[in-house]
């Protein structure tokens, strides 16, 4: 069974550009979570999607957005990139949207903003 | 801002020794408590999801207990091995569609 897949694995952007990160959950999982790990910091909660709906978002500016598609895959968009957006972005999926299902993480997308 | 505290921030343990560390979280609206292990250059991996007060879970040499009334969980590693070296993360779910992780306890097992 395929795990959570994320693309791209690495990318380099410049300030002001826009980026889209993609995530495919494990088959049968309906919940997708996005986290950011900036250098020296822990995992910061970004977004939670379940059954196509955004359930909650963390303390990030509106230029961080995303969506979940009918096949439960998801994408994270970051507009007007800033240097501090350089980070590892992790996607995770779960079979349930009520917080009792363990998360399965992808290998992440490492974004560098120059 | 959710107040999830993990202590200590880091610890070193000799191979073969046992160790434990703590996750503290708000006890109100508690729904579940997650534990994950995050090894260097890998993705976080789930260890336990605990929901009931007094719950105890075990996976190999690693076990965890949960006290939802006072808002804490302990993770124990028995007979530590070098492969146990990792950062251990906890995340409480308070029925608010947000799973926020603590900063973690980084365990280094010395051979």
PDB file of C-alpha atoms in Angstrom:
ATOM      1  CA  UNK A   1       0.000   0.000   0.000  1.00  0.00           C
ATOM      2  CA  UNK A   2       1.379   3.383  -0.982  1.00  0.00           C
ATOM      3  CA  UNK A   3       2.068   5.835   1.794  1.00  0.00           C
ATOM      4  CA  UNK A   4       1.487   9.572   1.824  1.00  0.00           C
ATOM      5  CA  UNK A   5       3.244  11.133  -1.139  1.00  0.00           C
ATOM      6  CA  UNK A   6       4.301  14.742  -1.453  1.00  0.00           C
ATOM      7  CA  UNK A   7       5.658  16.731  -4.363  1.00  0.00           C
ATOM      8  CA  UNK A   8       7.956  18.351  -5.080  1.00  0.00           C
ATOM      9  CA  UNK A   9      10.527  17.111  -2.571  1.00  0.00           C
ATOM     10  CA  UNK A  10      12.745  20.156  -2.909  1.00  0.00           C
ATOM     11  CA  UNK A  11      12.253  23.532  -4.484  1.00  0.00           C
ATOM     12  CA  UNK A  12      13.874  26.930  -4.528  1.00  0.00           C
ATOM     13  CA  UNK A  13      11.904  30.139  -4.978  1.00  0.00           C
ATOM     14  CA  UNK A  14      12.619  33.828  -4.663  1.00  0.00           C
ATOM     15  CA  UNK A  15      10.852  36.373  -2.486  1.00  0.00           C
ATOM     16  CA  UNK A  16       7.479  37.415  -3.802  1.00  0.00           C
ATOM     17  CA  UNK A  17       6.906  34.284  -5.842  1.00  0.00           C
ATOM     18  CA  UNK A  18       4.119  31.788  -5.301  1.00  0.00           C
ATOM     19  CA  UNK A  19       4.419  28.062  -4.653  1.00  0.00           C
ATOM     20  CA  UNK A  20       2.054  25.082  -4.707  1.00  0.00           C
ATOM     21  CA  UNK A  21       2.812  21.925  -2.767  1.00  0.00           C
ATOM     22  CA  UNK A  22       0.894  18.719  -3.354  1.00  0.00           C
ATOM     23  CA  UNK A  23      -0.073  15.802  -1.168  1.00  0.00           C
ATOM     24  CA  UNK A  24      -1.699  12.467  -1.906  1.00  0.00           C
ATOM     25  CA  UNK A  25      -3.058  10.711   1.184  1.00  0.00           C
ATOM     26  CA  UNK A  26      -3.124   7.006   1.839  1.00  0.00           C
ATOM     27  CA  UNK A  27      -5.988   5.354  -0.018  1.00  0.00           C
ATOM     28  CA  UNK A  28      -9.123   5.477   2.129  1.00  0.00           C
ATOM     29  CA  UNK A  29      -7.927   8.382   4.264  1.00  0.00           C
ATOM     30  CA  UNK A  30     -10.210  11.398   4.166  1.00  0.00           C
ATOM     31  CA  UNK A  31      -8.320  13.815   6.431  1.00  0.00           C
ATOM     32  CA  UNK A  32      -5.238  15.728   5.359  1.00  0.00           C
ATOM     33  CA  UNK A  33      -3.096  17.868   7.630  1.00  0.00           C
ATOM     34  CA  UNK A  34      -0.367  20.349   6.726  1.00  0.00           C
ATOM     35  CA  UNK A  35       2.476  21.307   9.037  1.00  0.00           C
ATOM     36  CA  UNK A  36       5.452  23.621   8.751  1.00  0.00           C
ATOM     37  CA  UNK A  37       8.822  22.996  10.365  1.00  0.00           C
ATOM     38  CA  UNK A  38      10.996  26.067  10.057  1.00  0.00           C
ATOM     39  CA  UNK A  39      14.658  25.915  11.040  1.00  0.00           C
ATOM     40  CA  UNK A  40      15.043  25.523  14.772  1.00  0.00           C
ATOM     41  CA  UNK A  41      11.315  25.267  15.390  1.00  0.00           C
ATOM     42  CA  UNK A  42       8.941  22.408  15.983  1.00  0.00           C
ATOM     43  CA  UNK A  43       6.014  21.294  13.906  1.00  0.00           C
ATOM     44  CA  UNK A  44       3.579  24.158  13.458  1.00  0.00           C
ATOM     45  CA  UNK A  45      -0.014  23.327  12.549  1.00  0.00           C
ATOM     46  CA  UNK A  46      -1.056  24.938   9.264  1.00  0.00           C
ATOM     47  CA  UNK A  47      -4.285  23.430   7.958  1.00  0.00           C
ATOM     48  CA  UNK A  48      -6.661  20.521   8.448  1.00  0.00           C
ATOM     49  CA  UNK A  49      -8.926  19.275   5.669  1.00  0.00           C
ATOM     50  CA  UNK A  50     -11.546  16.599   6.026  1.00  0.00           C
ATOM     51  CA  UNK A  51     -14.054  15.405   3.435  1.00  0.00           C
ATOM     52  CA  UNK A  52     -13.181  18.322   1.191  1.00  0.00           C
ATOM     53  CA  UNK A  53     -13.748  20.984   3.841  1.00  0.00           C
ATOM     54  CA  UNK A  54     -11.231  23.141   5.682  1.00  0.00           C
ATOM     55  CA  UNK A  55     -11.811  22.297   9.356  1.00  0.00           C
ATOM     56  CA  UNK A  56      -9.287  24.600  10.945  1.00  0.00           C
ATOM     57  CA  UNK A  57      -6.148  26.585  10.280  1.00  0.00           C
ATOM     58  CA  UNK A  58      -3.213  27.527  12.453  1.00  0.00           C
ATOM     59  CA  UNK A  59      -1.817  30.981  13.176  1.00  0.00           C
ATOM     60  CA  UNK A  60      -0.551  31.703   9.705  1.00  0.00           C
ATOM     61  CA  UNK A  61      -1.305  34.687   7.450  1.00  0.00           C
ATOM     62  CA  UNK A  62      -3.945  34.411   4.712  1.00  0.00           C
ATOM     63  CA  UNK A  63      -1.289  34.044   2.018  1.00  0.00           C
ATOM     64  CA  UNK A  64      -1.105  30.426   3.210  1.00  0.00           C
ATOM     65  CA  UNK A  65      -4.082  28.622   1.738  1.00  0.00           C
ATOM     66  CA  UNK A  66      -5.011  25.276   0.373  1.00  0.00           C
ATOM     67  CA  UNK A  67      -7.737  22.969  -0.702  1.00  0.00           C
ATOM     68  CA  UNK A  68      -8.741  19.336  -0.729  1.00  0.00           C
ATOM     69  CA  UNK A  69      -9.993  17.701  -3.896  1.00  0.00           C
ATOM     70  CA  UNK A  70     -12.800  15.123  -4.274  1.00  0.00           C
ATOM     71  CA  UNK A  71     -10.195  12.343  -4.367  1.00  0.00           C
ATOM     72  CA  UNK A  72      -8.939  13.671  -0.975  1.00  0.00           C
ATOM     73  CA  UNK A  73      -5.603  14.830  -2.339  1.00  0.00           C
ATOM     74  CA  UNK A  74      -4.622  18.285  -1.233  1.00  0.00           C
ATOM     75  CA  UNK A  75      -2.502  21.212  -2.168  1.00  0.00           C
ATOM     76  CA  UNK A  76      -0.953  23.986  -0.126  1.00  0.00           C
ATOM     77  CA  UNK A  77      -0.465  27.368  -1.730  1.00  0.00           C
ATOM     78  CA  UNK A  78       1.801  30.064  -0.416  1.00  0.00           C
ATOM     79  CA  UNK A  79       1.641  33.484  -2.065  1.00  0.00           C
ATOM     80  CA  UNK A  80       4.070  36.371  -1.847  1.00  0.00           C
ATOM     81  CA  UNK A  81       6.835  34.196  -0.459  1.00  0.00           C
ATOM     82  CA  UNK A  82       8.980  35.615   2.312  1.00  0.00           C
ATOM     83  CA  UNK A  83      12.394  34.466   3.471  1.00  0.00           C
ATOM     84  CA  UNK A  84      10.919  33.062   6.693  1.00  0.00           C
ATOM     85  CA  UNK A  85       8.712  30.710   4.667  1.00  0.00           C
ATOM     86  CA  UNK A  86      11.814  28.599   4.090  1.00  0.00           C
ATOM     87  CA  UNK A  87      10.915  25.367   5.834  1.00  0.00           C
ATOM     88  CA  UNK A  88      10.023  21.716   5.577  1.00  0.00           C
ATOM     89  CA  UNK A  89       6.323  21.329   4.806  1.00  0.00           C
ATOM     90  CA  UNK A  90       4.878  18.047   5.967  1.00  0.00           C
ATOM     91  CA  UNK A  91       1.578  16.574   4.912  1.00  0.00           C
ATOM     92  CA  UNK A  92      -0.135  13.842   6.897  1.00  0.00           C
ATOM     93  CA  UNK A  93      -3.295  11.846   6.387  1.00  0.00           C
ATOM     94  CA  UNK A  94      -5.652  10.014   8.695  1.00  0.00           C
ATOM     95  CA  UNK A  95      -8.617   7.705   8.203  1.00  0.00           C
ATOM     96  CA  UNK A  96     -10.796   9.800  10.442  1.00  0.00           C
ATOM     97  CA  UNK A  97     -11.464  13.475  10.900  1.00  0.00           C
ATOM     98  CA  UNK A  98     -12.193  13.396  14.604  1.00  0.00           C
ATOM     99  CA  UNK A  99      -8.680  13.409  15.983  1.00  0.00           C
ATOM    100  CA  UNK A 100      -8.518   9.826  17.197  1.00  0.00           C
ATOM    101  CA  UNK A 101      -6.837   8.402  14.125  1.00  0.00           C
ATOM    102  CA  UNK A 102      -3.074   8.310  13.955  1.00  0.00           C
ATOM    103  CA  UNK A 103      -1.406  10.511  11.387  1.00  0.00           C
ATOM    104  CA  UNK A 104       0.695   9.072   8.592  1.00  0.00           C
ATOM    105  CA  UNK A 105       3.253  11.575   7.364  1.00  0.00           C
ATOM    106  CA  UNK A 106       4.782  12.074   3.955  1.00  0.00           C
ATOM    107  CA  UNK A 107       8.473  12.774   3.494  1.00  0.00           C
ATOM    108  CA  UNK A 108       7.888  16.473   3.088  1.00  0.00           C
ATOM    109  CA  UNK A 109       8.590  19.285   0.669  1.00  0.00           C
ATOM    110  CA  UNK A 110      11.604  21.378   1.520  1.00  0.00           C
ATOM    111  CA  UNK A 111      11.151  24.952   0.378  1.00  0.00           C
ATOM    112  CA  UNK A 112      13.994  27.427   0.199  1.00  0.00           C
ATOM    113  CA  UNK A 113      13.162  31.086  -0.387  1.00  0.00           C
ATOM    114  CA  UNK A 114      16.026  33.274  -1.551  1.00  0.00           C
TER     115      UNK A 114
ATOM    116  CA  UNK B   1      -2.487  29.287  21.715  1.00  0.00           C
ATOM    117  CA  UNK B   2      -2.517  25.689  22.928  1.00  0.00           C
ATOM    118  CA  UNK B   3      -0.179  25.131  25.871  1.00  0.00           C
ATOM    119  CA  UNK B   4       1.527  21.785  25.248  1.00  0.00           C
ATOM    120  CA  UNK B   5       4.662  21.296  27.263  1.00  0.00           C
ATOM    121  CA  UNK B   6       7.132  18.476  26.964  1.00  0.00           C
ATOM    122  CA  UNK B   7       9.918  17.953  29.440  1.00  0.00           C
ATOM    123  CA  UNK B   8      12.750  17.605  29.467  1.00  0.00           C
ATOM    124  CA  UNK B   9      13.668  19.214  26.153  1.00  0.00           C
ATOM    125  CA  UNK B  10      16.447  16.680  25.707  1.00  0.00           C
ATOM    126  CA  UNK B  11      18.053  13.829  27.561  1.00  0.00           C
ATOM    127  CA  UNK B  12      20.967  11.471  27.204  1.00  0.00           C
ATOM    128  CA  UNK B  13      20.666   7.891  28.375  1.00  0.00           C
ATOM    129  CA  UNK B  14      23.123   5.054  28.476  1.00  0.00           C
ATOM    130  CA  UNK B  15      22.362   2.012  26.371  1.00  0.00           C
ATOM    131  CA  UNK B  16      20.402  -0.465  28.435  1.00  0.00           C
ATOM    132  CA  UNK B  17      19.048   2.131  30.847  1.00  0.00           C
ATOM    133  CA  UNK B  18      15.401   3.068  31.076  1.00  0.00           C
ATOM    134  CA  UNK B  19      14.036   6.583  30.836  1.00  0.00           C
ATOM    135  CA  UNK B  20      10.801   8.529  30.846  1.00  0.00           C
ATOM    136  CA  UNK B  21       9.550  11.964  29.939  1.00  0.00           C
ATOM    137  CA  UNK B  22       6.383  14.004  30.184  1.00  0.00           C
ATOM    138  CA  UNK B  23       3.763  15.713  28.059  1.00  0.00           C
ATOM    139  CA  UNK B  24       1.471  18.238  29.759  1.00  0.00           C
ATOM    140  CA  UNK B  25      -1.667  19.579  28.117  1.00  0.00           C
ATOM    141  CA  UNK B  26      -4.934  21.345  28.966  1.00  0.00           C
ATOM    142  CA  UNK B  27      -7.355  18.876  30.528  1.00  0.00           C
ATOM    143  CA  UNK B  28     -10.526  20.627  29.391  1.00  0.00           C
ATOM    144  CA  UNK B  29     -12.253  19.384  26.226  1.00  0.00           C
ATOM    145  CA  UNK B  30      -9.824  16.484  26.039  1.00  0.00           C
ATOM    146  CA  UNK B  31     -10.485  13.998  23.289  1.00  0.00           C
ATOM    147  CA  UNK B  32      -7.227  12.195  22.469  1.00  0.00           C
ATOM    148  CA  UNK B  33      -3.474  12.320  23.003  1.00  0.00           C
ATOM    149  CA  UNK B  34      -1.043  11.363  20.240  1.00  0.00           C
ATOM    150  CA  UNK B  35       2.603  10.303  20.611  1.00  0.00           C
ATOM    151  CA  UNK B  36       5.001  10.256  17.647  1.00  0.00           C
ATOM    152  CA  UNK B  37       8.634   9.360  17.147  1.00  0.00           C
ATOM    153  CA  UNK B  38      10.670  11.475  14.741  1.00  0.00           C
ATOM    154  CA  UNK B  39      14.020  10.098  13.710  1.00  0.00           C
ATOM    155  CA  UNK B  40      16.559  12.240  11.890  1.00  0.00           C
ATOM    156  CA  UNK B  41      16.030  12.334   8.106  1.00  0.00           C
ATOM    157  CA  UNK B  42      12.734  10.473   8.438  1.00  0.00           C
ATOM    158  CA  UNK B  43       9.104  11.473   8.858  1.00  0.00           C
ATOM    159  CA  UNK B  44       7.275  11.382  12.185  1.00  0.00           C
ATOM    160  CA  UNK B  45       5.826   7.964  12.953  1.00  0.00           C
ATOM    161  CA  UNK B  46       2.858   7.319  15.208  1.00  0.00           C
ATOM    162  CA  UNK B  47       3.467   5.435  18.440  1.00  0.00           C
ATOM    163  CA  UNK B  48       0.168   5.728  20.281  1.00  0.00           C
ATOM    164  CA  UNK B  49      -3.199   7.440  20.224  1.00  0.00           C
ATOM    165  CA  UNK B  50      -4.732   7.408  23.692  1.00  0.00           C
ATOM    166  CA  UNK B  51      -8.214   8.471  24.657  1.00  0.00           C
ATOM    167  CA  UNK B  52      -9.195   7.106  28.077  1.00  0.00           C
ATOM    168  CA  UNK B  53      -8.090   8.329  31.477  1.00  0.00           C
ATOM    169  CA  UNK B  54      -5.788   5.735  32.994  1.00  0.00           C
ATOM    170  CA  UNK B  55      -5.059   4.252  29.580  1.00  0.00           C
ATOM    171  CA  UNK B  56      -1.764   2.454  29.179  1.00  0.00           C
ATOM    172  CA  UNK B  57      -0.343   1.465  25.816  1.00  0.00           C
ATOM    173  CA  UNK B  58       2.747  -0.529  24.908  1.00  0.00           C
ATOM    174  CA  UNK B  59       4.729  -1.101  21.743  1.00  0.00           C
ATOM    175  CA  UNK B  60       7.812  -3.215  22.268  1.00  0.00           C
ATOM    176  CA  UNK B  61       9.995  -1.480  24.862  1.00  0.00           C
ATOM    177  CA  UNK B  62       8.034   1.761  24.681  1.00  0.00           C
ATOM    178  CA  UNK B  63       4.952   2.385  26.772  1.00  0.00           C
ATOM    179  CA  UNK B  64       2.778   5.346  27.685  1.00  0.00           C
ATOM    180  CA  UNK B  65       0.277   6.297  30.351  1.00  0.00           C
ATOM    181  CA  UNK B  66      -2.419   8.927  30.293  1.00  0.00           C
ATOM    182  CA  UNK B  67      -4.011  11.088  32.991  1.00  0.00           C
ATOM    183  CA  UNK B  68      -6.728  13.200  31.410  1.00  0.00           C
ATOM    184  CA  UNK B  69      -7.989  14.679  34.683  1.00  0.00           C
ATOM    185  CA  UNK B  70      -4.702  16.389  35.461  1.00  0.00           C
ATOM    186  CA  UNK B  71      -3.574  16.726  31.837  1.00  0.00           C
ATOM    187  CA  UNK B  72      -0.387  14.734  31.480  1.00  0.00           C
ATOM    188  CA  UNK B  73       1.063  11.674  29.816  1.00  0.00           C
ATOM    189  CA  UNK B  74       4.302   9.805  30.431  1.00  0.00           C
ATOM    190  CA  UNK B  75       6.302   7.968  27.805  1.00  0.00           C
ATOM    191  CA  UNK B  76       8.667   5.248  29.027  1.00  0.00           C
ATOM    192  CA  UNK B  77      11.512   3.568  27.190  1.00  0.00           C
ATOM    193  CA  UNK B  78      12.748   0.384  28.830  1.00  0.00           C
ATOM    194  CA  UNK B  79      16.289  -0.832  28.154  1.00  0.00           C
ATOM    195  CA  UNK B  80      17.143   1.984  25.727  1.00  0.00           C
ATOM    196  CA  UNK B  81      18.873   1.033  22.490  1.00  0.00           C
ATOM    197  CA  UNK B  82      20.701   3.297  20.003  1.00  0.00           C
ATOM    198  CA  UNK B  83      17.771   2.958  17.594  1.00  0.00           C
ATOM    199  CA  UNK B  84      15.572   4.683  20.182  1.00  0.00           C
ATOM    200  CA  UNK B  85      17.465   7.917  19.553  1.00  0.00           C
ATOM    201  CA  UNK B  86      14.843  10.293  18.176  1.00  0.00           C
ATOM    202  CA  UNK B  87      12.634  13.224  19.056  1.00  0.00           C
ATOM    203  CA  UNK B  88       9.411  12.168  20.726  1.00  0.00           C
ATOM    204  CA  UNK B  89       6.435  14.434  20.094  1.00  0.00           C
ATOM    205  CA  UNK B  90       3.068  14.580  21.770  1.00  0.00           C
ATOM    206  CA  UNK B  91      -0.070  16.260  20.448  1.00  0.00           C
ATOM    207  CA  UNK B  92      -3.368  16.568  22.325  1.00  0.00           C
ATOM    208  CA  UNK B  93      -6.610  16.719  20.409  1.00  0.00           C
ATOM    209  CA  UNK B  94      -9.171  18.886  22.190  1.00  0.00           C
ATOM    210  CA  UNK B  95     -12.085  18.321  19.816  1.00  0.00           C
ATOM    211  CA  UNK B  96     -11.270  21.510  17.929  1.00  0.00           C
ATOM    212  CA  UNK B  97      -9.981  20.206  14.594  1.00  0.00           C
ATOM    213  CA  UNK B  98      -6.457  21.193  15.524  1.00  0.00           C
ATOM    214  CA  UNK B  99      -3.647  18.790  16.333  1.00  0.00           C
ATOM    215  CA  UNK B 100      -0.830  20.908  17.696  1.00  0.00           C
ATOM    216  CA  UNK B 101       2.457  19.273  18.609  1.00  0.00           C
ATOM    217  CA  UNK B 102       4.667  20.016  21.547  1.00  0.00           C
ATOM    218  CA  UNK B 103       8.304  20.947  20.973  1.00  0.00           C
ATOM    219  CA  UNK B 104       9.372  17.380  21.711  1.00  0.00           C
ATOM    220  CA  UNK B 105      11.853  15.544  23.877  1.00  0.00           C
ATOM    221  CA  UNK B 106      15.038  14.598  22.049  1.00  0.00           C
ATOM    222  CA  UNK B 107      16.471  11.328  23.298  1.00  0.00           C
ATOM    223  CA  UNK B 108      20.080  10.380  22.616  1.00  0.00           C
ATOM    224  CA  UNK B 109      21.105   6.852  23.548  1.00  0.00           C
ATOM    225  CA  UNK B 110      24.832   6.456  24.146  1.00  0.00           C
ATOM    226  CA  UNK B 111      26.388   3.064  23.424  1.00  0.00           C
TER     227      UNK B 111
END
